[in-house]
Amino acid sequence: MAYCRLVFPLLVLSDPFTVIFIEETLSVEDFSSKTSDGEVPLRYLRANLGDSYYLPSVTDALEALNSFADVEKENHVKLTENGLSAEIEPEGGNFLFIELKDANERDSRADLLRRHNEFMEDMFAKLHNRYEKVVAIYTARNPSWTVSESHRVRRQATEDNKMYRLDGLLLYVEEILLTESNLTTHLDNLESSTSTFNDTSNTMSTDMKFGADNIQLNFVHKNGYWTFGLSCVLSVKKNIVVLDISEKKFKDMCEVNPPLVSAVDYKTVVLTRSSLTKVLYPEIEVYSLTDWSYRCGERVTFNSINGTISYSLTFRDMEVQPFFKTMNASDLVFGDSFNCIGFFSVPIWSGLFVVFIFLAITFYGIMMMMDIRTMDRFDDPKGKTITINAAE
């Protein structure tokens, strides 16, 4: 709009003859540029340029100029290496558009601008002799410097198929592998899932169906911790004791004493394949604090114990958190994580080792400093030794 307000009085109200020189590219830097010899390529424009008004950005300058020109009273010619493409007709109209298309590969930017400067000087002089009022406009189709536009676009994040938002359970796992003897199956197509909650025993079970294979995850919440539910119910002299177990030896203990067992319910992961049902037990204890998640970047494996065919279920790079109640999928968010890797990791051990070395060096240096003995300045090595009694 500011560009139109500046150009409109010059081109329309005063009704001059307007010649428009059109470069392919042009920028403000071209007007102030100099060659290696200190010469200004656009010397004629710099010498005849009076007052100036700087517009930091002009969009479609040629389109605005075309809107002022009458289609029936305008001429379009091109300047090529062989000269103008057509002769300029004296009565052709009030607008003359000259496209400067004479660039070649041998020309530098300074050479091209210098040649166009001489052409515009000669053309303006010829037109000024022919017409009373002449207005010359030097513009371009594109700027010399182009900056790519960047737009911030908000996109809905795609749902990660490695994240399972189930009823009361949030599970992230890179890969689930089911191994039967030497045959490995990837469980990656979850068809359906159901969860059951028991507020009395503070337990929950989640069934995940992967085609013909179904796995049941059992969790127990007790004393501020949750763990994969492994329980053995023993009856000793009419007293029922519930013992939470997480290792195979507890299962063996339950089965070794049949007379003491009234009921046995040791479950962590139950695998159902066709008519076969297998209970799988973890190699390491899987547990965490209440409202915390369990995170393990290594493999968490559950194995069968008895049977001619061995079964194992492996969770690779897993994070899991049970909530023990029905929740909306949008409310399922992992809490702080309890990692399966011990606190003393390799970097911590390395740091402690370096600190111990520095302490040893420091202690050795202090001991050496304390062992330094200086010679008494009053001692005469050839004379009698000076002795001072304690009584004196």
Coordinates of C-alpha atoms in Angstrom, one line a residue:
M1 CA 0.0 0.0 0.0
A2 CA 2.8 2.4 0.8
Y3 CA 4.5 1.6 -2.5
C4 CA 1.2 2.4 -4.4
R5 CA 0.8 5.7 -2.6
L6 CA 4.3 6.7 -3.5
V7 CA 4.1 5.7 -7.2
F8 CA 0.5 6.7 -8.0
P9 CA 1.1 10.6 -8.0
L10 CA 4.1 10.2 -10.3
L11 CA 2.6 7.8 -12.8
V12 CA -1.0 8.8 -13.0
L13 CA -1.6 12.4 -11.9
S14 CA 1.3 14.0 -13.8
D15 CA 0.7 11.7 -16.8
P16 CA 4.4 11.3 -17.8
F17 CA 6.1 8.7 -20.1
T18 CA 7.1 5.9 -17.9
V19 CA 9.9 3.5 -18.7
I20 CA 10.4 0.5 -16.4
F21 CA 13.7 -1.4 -16.4
I22 CA 13.1 -4.9 -15.1
E23 CA 16.0 -7.0 -13.7
E24 CA 15.7 -10.6 -12.9
T25 CA 17.0 -10.0 -9.3
L26 CA 17.8 -6.9 -7.5
S27 CA 18.5 -5.8 -3.9
V28 CA 19.6 -2.8 -1.8
E29 CA 23.1 -4.2 -1.6
D30 CA 23.5 -3.8 -5.4
F31 CA 23.2 0.0 -5.1
S32 CA 26.0 0.2 -2.5
S33 CA 28.3 -2.5 -4.0
K34 CA 31.7 -1.8 -5.3
T35 CA 34.2 -3.7 -7.5
S36 CA 37.7 -4.7 -6.3
D37 CA 38.9 -1.4 -7.9
G38 CA 36.5 0.6 -5.8
E39 CA 34.2 1.4 -8.8
V40 CA 30.4 1.7 -8.3
P41 CA 28.6 -0.4 -11.0
L42 CA 25.4 1.8 -10.8
R43 CA 27.3 5.1 -11.0
Y44 CA 24.6 6.9 -13.1
L45 CA 21.9 6.0 -10.7
R46 CA 24.0 7.0 -7.7
A47 CA 24.8 10.3 -9.3
N48 CA 21.2 11.2 -10.2
L49 CA 19.5 9.8 -7.1
G50 CA 18.1 12.6 -5.0
D51 CA 15.7 12.0 -2.1
S52 CA 15.1 8.4 -1.3
Y53 CA 12.5 6.5 0.7
Y54 CA 13.3 3.1 1.9
L55 CA 10.6 0.4 2.0
P56 CA 12.0 -2.8 3.7
S57 CA 9.6 -5.1 1.9
V58 CA 7.6 -4.7 -1.3
T59 CA 5.4 -7.5 -2.6
D60 CA 4.7 -7.8 -6.4
A61 CA 6.0 -4.4 -7.4
L62 CA 5.5 -5.3 -11.1
E63 CA 1.9 -6.2 -10.5
A64 CA 1.3 -2.8 -8.9
L65 CA 2.9 -1.0 -11.9
N66 CA 0.8 -3.1 -14.4
S67 CA -2.3 -1.9 -12.6
F68 CA -1.4 1.7 -13.4
A69 CA -0.7 1.0 -17.0
D70 CA -3.4 0.9 -19.7
V71 CA -3.1 -2.4 -21.6
E72 CA -3.7 -0.6 -24.9
K73 CA -1.0 2.0 -24.2
E74 CA 2.0 -0.1 -23.1
N75 CA 4.9 -1.7 -24.8
H76 CA 7.0 -4.7 -23.8
V77 CA 10.5 -5.3 -25.1
K78 CA 13.5 -7.3 -24.1
L79 CA 17.2 -6.4 -24.0
T80 CA 19.2 -9.4 -25.2
E81 CA 22.8 -9.9 -26.2
N82 CA 21.8 -8.7 -29.7
G83 CA 20.1 -5.5 -28.5
L84 CA 16.4 -4.7 -28.1
S85 CA 13.9 -7.2 -29.3
A86 CA 11.8 -4.5 -31.0
E87 CA 11.9 -0.9 -31.9
I88 CA 10.2 1.6 -29.6
E89 CA 7.2 3.2 -31.3
P90 CA 6.8 6.9 -30.6
E91 CA 3.1 6.7 -30.3
G92 CA 3.0 3.3 -28.7
G93 CA 1.7 4.4 -25.3
N94 CA 2.8 6.0 -22.0
F95 CA 4.3 2.8 -20.5
L96 CA 7.4 1.0 -21.7
F97 CA 8.5 -2.2 -20.0
I98 CA 12.1 -3.3 -20.8
E99 CA 13.2 -6.7 -19.5
L100 CA 17.0 -6.9 -19.1
K101 CA 17.7 -10.4 -20.4
D102 CA 21.3 -10.0 -21.7
A103 CA 23.1 -11.9 -18.9
N104 CA 25.7 -14.5 -19.9
E105 CA 27.9 -16.9 -17.9
R106 CA 31.1 -14.9 -18.4
D107 CA 29.7 -11.8 -16.6
S108 CA 30.1 -11.1 -13.0
R109 CA 27.4 -9.4 -11.0
A110 CA 29.4 -6.1 -11.2
D111 CA 29.8 -6.4 -15.0
L112 CA 26.1 -7.0 -15.5
L113 CA 25.1 -4.0 -13.3
R114 CA 27.7 -1.8 -15.0
R115 CA 26.3 -2.7 -18.5
H116 CA 22.7 -2.1 -17.4
N117 CA 23.7 1.2 -15.9
E118 CA 25.1 2.4 -19.2
F119 CA 22.1 1.1 -21.1
M120 CA 19.6 2.9 -18.7
E121 CA 21.6 6.2 -19.0
D122 CA 21.5 6.0 -22.8
M123 CA 17.9 5.0 -23.0
F124 CA 16.8 7.7 -20.5
A125 CA 18.6 10.4 -22.5
K126 CA 16.9 9.3 -25.7
L127 CA 13.4 9.2 -24.2
H128 CA 14.0 12.6 -22.5
N129 CA 14.7 14.2 -25.9
R130 CA 11.5 12.7 -27.3
Y131 CA 9.1 13.3 -24.4
E132 CA 8.6 16.3 -22.1
K133 CA 8.2 14.3 -18.9
V134 CA 9.9 11.0 -18.4
V135 CA 9.8 8.8 -15.2
A136 CA 12.2 5.8 -15.0
I137 CA 11.7 2.9 -12.6
Y138 CA 14.4 0.4 -11.9
T139 CA 13.0 -2.8 -10.3
A140 CA 13.2 -6.6 -10.5
R141 CA 11.0 -9.7 -10.4
N142 CA 12.8 -11.3 -7.4
P143 CA 15.1 -10.1 -4.6
S144 CA 18.8 -11.1 -4.8
W145 CA 18.6 -12.6 -1.3
T146 CA 15.9 -15.0 -0.6
V147 CA 15.0 -16.2 2.9
S148 CA 12.9 -19.4 3.2
E149 CA 9.7 -18.9 5.1
S150 CA 9.2 -21.0 8.2
H151 CA 5.8 -21.6 9.7
R152 CA 4.9 -23.3 12.9
V153 CA 2.4 -26.0 12.3
R154 CA 0.8 -27.9 15.1
R155 CA 0.2 -31.5 14.2
Q156 CA -1.4 -34.2 16.2
A157 CA 1.2 -36.7 17.3
T158 CA 0.8 -40.1 15.9
E159 CA -0.1 -42.8 18.3
D160 CA 2.9 -45.0 19.2
N161 CA 2.1 -48.6 18.6
K162 CA 4.6 -49.5 21.3
M163 CA 2.5 -47.8 23.9
Y164 CA -0.4 -49.8 25.3
R165 CA -3.0 -47.7 27.2
L166 CA -5.1 -50.4 28.8
D167 CA -7.8 -50.3 31.4
G168 CA -5.9 -49.4 34.6
L169 CA -2.5 -50.3 33.1
L170 CA 0.0 -48.3 31.1
L171 CA 2.7 -50.4 29.3
Y172 CA 5.4 -49.3 27.0
V173 CA 7.5 -52.1 25.4
E174 CA 9.8 -52.1 22.4
E175 CA 9.1 -55.7 21.6
I176 CA 7.3 -58.7 23.1
L177 CA 8.8 -62.1 22.2
L178 CA 7.2 -65.4 22.9
T179 CA 9.6 -68.3 22.7
E180 CA 8.4 -72.0 22.5
S181 CA 11.5 -74.1 22.7
N182 CA 13.5 -72.7 19.7
L183 CA 10.5 -71.1 18.0
T184 CA 10.1 -67.3 18.6
T185 CA 6.9 -65.3 17.9
H186 CA 6.6 -61.6 17.9
L187 CA 3.5 -60.4 19.7
D188 CA 2.8 -57.0 18.1
N189 CA -0.8 -57.1 17.0
L190 CA -3.0 -56.5 20.1
E191 CA -6.6 -57.4 19.3
S192 CA -8.3 -56.8 22.6
S193 CA -7.7 -56.4 26.3
T194 CA -9.6 -56.7 29.6
S195 CA -8.8 -55.9 33.2
T196 CA -10.3 -57.1 36.4
F197 CA -9.7 -55.4 39.8
N198 CA -10.0 -56.9 43.3
D199 CA -10.2 -54.2 46.0
T200 CA -10.2 -56.8 48.8
S201 CA -6.8 -58.3 47.9
N202 CA -5.5 -55.2 46.1
T203 CA -4.8 -57.1 42.9
M204 CA -5.5 -56.6 39.3
S205 CA -5.2 -58.8 36.2
T206 CA -5.0 -57.6 32.6
D207 CA -5.5 -60.0 29.7
M208 CA -3.9 -59.1 26.4
K209 CA -5.0 -61.1 23.3
F210 CA -2.6 -61.4 20.4
G211 CA -4.3 -63.6 17.9
A212 CA -4.2 -67.2 19.2
D213 CA -2.0 -66.2 22.1
N214 CA -3.3 -64.6 25.3
I215 CA -1.1 -63.3 28.1
Q216 CA -2.4 -62.4 31.6
L217 CA -0.4 -59.9 33.7
N218 CA -1.1 -60.1 37.4
F219 CA -0.2 -57.3 39.9
V220 CA -0.3 -57.0 43.6
H221 CA -0.4 -53.8 45.6
K222 CA 0.8 -54.0 49.2
N223 CA 2.7 -51.9 51.8
G224 CA 3.4 -49.0 49.5
Y225 CA 4.7 -51.2 46.7
W226 CA 3.3 -52.9 43.7
T227 CA 4.7 -56.1 42.2
F228 CA 3.9 -58.8 39.8
G229 CA 1.5 -60.9 41.9
L230 CA 3.2 -64.0 43.2
S231 CA 1.4 -65.4 46.2
C232 CA 1.4 -68.7 47.9
V233 CA -1.3 -69.4 50.5
L234 CA -0.2 -71.8 53.2
S235 CA -2.3 -73.3 56.0
V236 CA -0.2 -74.0 59.2
K237 CA -2.2 -75.3 62.2
K238 CA -5.4 -73.6 61.1
N239 CA -3.6 -70.3 60.6
I240 CA -3.6 -69.0 57.1
V241 CA -0.5 -67.1 56.1
V242 CA -0.2 -65.2 52.8
L243 CA 3.4 -65.2 51.6
D244 CA 4.4 -62.9 48.7
I245 CA 7.0 -64.6 46.6
S246 CA 9.0 -63.4 43.6
E247 CA 11.5 -66.2 43.0
K248 CA 11.3 -69.8 42.0
K249 CA 12.4 -71.2 45.4
F250 CA 9.2 -70.0 47.0
K251 CA 7.1 -71.9 44.5
D252 CA 9.2 -75.0 45.2
M253 CA 8.6 -74.4 48.9
C254 CA 4.9 -74.4 48.4
E255 CA 5.0 -77.6 46.4
V256 CA 7.4 -79.5 48.6
N257 CA 5.1 -79.4 51.6
P258 CA 1.7 -80.7 50.3
P259 CA 0.3 -81.4 53.8
L260 CA 0.7 -77.8 54.7
V261 CA -0.9 -76.4 51.6
S262 CA -4.5 -75.6 51.6
A263 CA -4.5 -73.5 48.4
V264 CA -1.8 -72.3 46.1
D265 CA -2.1 -69.2 43.9
Y266 CA 1.2 -68.2 42.5
K267 CA 0.7 -66.2 39.4
T268 CA 2.7 -63.5 37.6
V269 CA 2.2 -64.0 33.9
V270 CA -0.3 -66.6 32.6
L271 CA 0.2 -67.7 29.0
T272 CA -2.8 -69.3 27.2
R273 CA -2.2 -70.8 23.7
S274 CA -5.1 -72.8 22.3
S275 CA -6.0 -75.2 25.0
L276 CA -2.6 -74.9 26.8
T277 CA -2.2 -72.7 29.9
K278 CA 1.2 -72.0 31.4
V279 CA 2.3 -69.9 34.4
L280 CA 5.5 -68.0 33.7
Y281 CA 7.8 -66.6 36.4
P282 CA 10.2 -63.7 36.2
E283 CA 14.0 -64.1 36.2
I284 CA 14.3 -60.9 38.3
E285 CA 11.9 -59.3 40.7
V286 CA 9.7 -56.7 39.1
Y287 CA 8.3 -54.2 41.5
S288 CA 8.2 -50.4 42.2
L289 CA 6.8 -47.9 44.7
T290 CA 3.1 -46.9 44.6
D291 CA 2.4 -44.4 41.8
W292 CA 5.8 -45.1 40.3
S293 CA 6.6 -47.0 37.2
Y294 CA 9.1 -49.8 36.6
R295 CA 11.6 -49.2 33.9
C296 CA 14.1 -51.6 32.4
G297 CA 16.1 -51.0 29.2
E298 CA 17.3 -54.6 29.3
R299 CA 15.3 -57.8 28.7
V300 CA 12.7 -58.8 31.3
T301 CA 12.0 -62.5 30.8
F302 CA 9.3 -64.7 32.3
N303 CA 10.0 -68.5 32.0
S304 CA 8.0 -71.7 32.6
I305 CA 9.4 -74.1 35.2
N306 CA 8.0 -77.5 34.6
G307 CA 7.1 -79.3 31.4
T308 CA 8.7 -81.0 28.5
I309 CA 8.4 -77.8 26.3
S310 CA 9.8 -74.6 27.7
Y311 CA 8.1 -71.3 27.3
S312 CA 9.4 -67.8 27.8
L313 CA 7.9 -64.4 27.4
T314 CA 10.4 -61.5 27.0
F315 CA 9.7 -57.8 27.2
R316 CA 12.5 -55.8 25.6
D317 CA 12.9 -52.2 26.8
M318 CA 9.9 -52.1 29.0
E319 CA 8.2 -49.5 31.3
V320 CA 5.0 -50.6 33.1
Q321 CA 2.8 -49.1 35.8
P322 CA -0.5 -50.5 37.1
F323 CA -3.1 -48.2 38.6
F324 CA -5.4 -50.8 40.2
K325 CA -8.5 -49.0 39.1
T326 CA -10.4 -48.0 36.0
M327 CA -9.0 -44.8 34.4
N328 CA -9.4 -42.9 31.2
A329 CA -6.8 -43.5 28.6
S330 CA -5.9 -39.7 28.6
D331 CA -5.2 -39.9 32.4
L332 CA -2.7 -42.7 32.1
V333 CA 0.7 -41.1 32.6
F334 CA 3.9 -42.7 33.8
G335 CA 5.0 -41.5 37.2
D336 CA 8.6 -41.4 38.4
S337 CA 10.4 -44.6 37.3
F338 CA 12.2 -47.2 39.3
N339 CA 15.0 -48.6 37.2
C340 CA 16.1 -52.2 37.1
I341 CA 19.7 -51.2 36.8
G342 CA 21.4 -50.6 40.2
F343 CA 22.2 -47.2 41.5
F344 CA 26.0 -47.6 41.2
S345 CA 26.3 -47.4 37.5
V346 CA 29.6 -47.5 35.5
P347 CA 30.0 -43.6 35.5
I348 CA 29.4 -43.5 39.3
W349 CA 32.0 -46.2 39.9
S350 CA 34.5 -44.5 37.6
G351 CA 34.0 -41.2 39.5
L352 CA 34.5 -42.8 42.9
F353 CA 37.6 -44.6 41.6
V354 CA 39.1 -41.3 40.5
V355 CA 38.3 -39.6 43.8
F356 CA 39.9 -42.4 45.7
I357 CA 43.1 -42.0 43.6
F358 CA 43.2 -38.3 44.3
L359 CA 42.7 -38.8 48.0
A360 CA 45.5 -41.4 48.1
I361 CA 47.8 -38.9 46.3
T362 CA 46.8 -36.1 48.7
F363 CA 47.3 -38.3 51.7
Y364 CA 50.8 -39.4 50.5
G365 CA 51.8 -35.8 49.8
I366 CA 50.7 -34.7 53.3
M367 CA 52.7 -37.6 54.9
M368 CA 55.8 -36.6 52.9
M369 CA 55.5 -33.0 54.0
M370 CA 55.2 -34.0 57.6
D371 CA 58.4 -36.1 57.3
I372 CA 60.6 -33.1 56.2
R373 CA 63.3 -32.3 58.8
T374 CA 65.2 -29.0 58.5
M375 CA 68.7 -28.5 60.0
D376 CA 69.0 -26.3 63.1
R377 CA 70.6 -23.1 62.1
F378 CA 72.6 -22.9 65.4
D379 CA 74.0 -26.4 65.1
D380 CA 77.8 -26.6 64.4
P381 CA 78.4 -29.9 62.7
K382 CA 82.1 -29.8 64.0
G383 CA 81.3 -28.7 67.5
K384 CA 79.7 -30.2 70.5
T385 CA 76.0 -31.0 70.1
I386 CA 73.7 -28.5 71.8
T387 CA 71.4 -30.2 74.2
I388 CA 68.6 -28.7 76.3
N389 CA 67.3 -30.5 79.3
A390 CA 63.6 -30.6 80.1
A391 CA 64.3 -29.0 83.4
E392 CA 65.9 -25.9 81.8

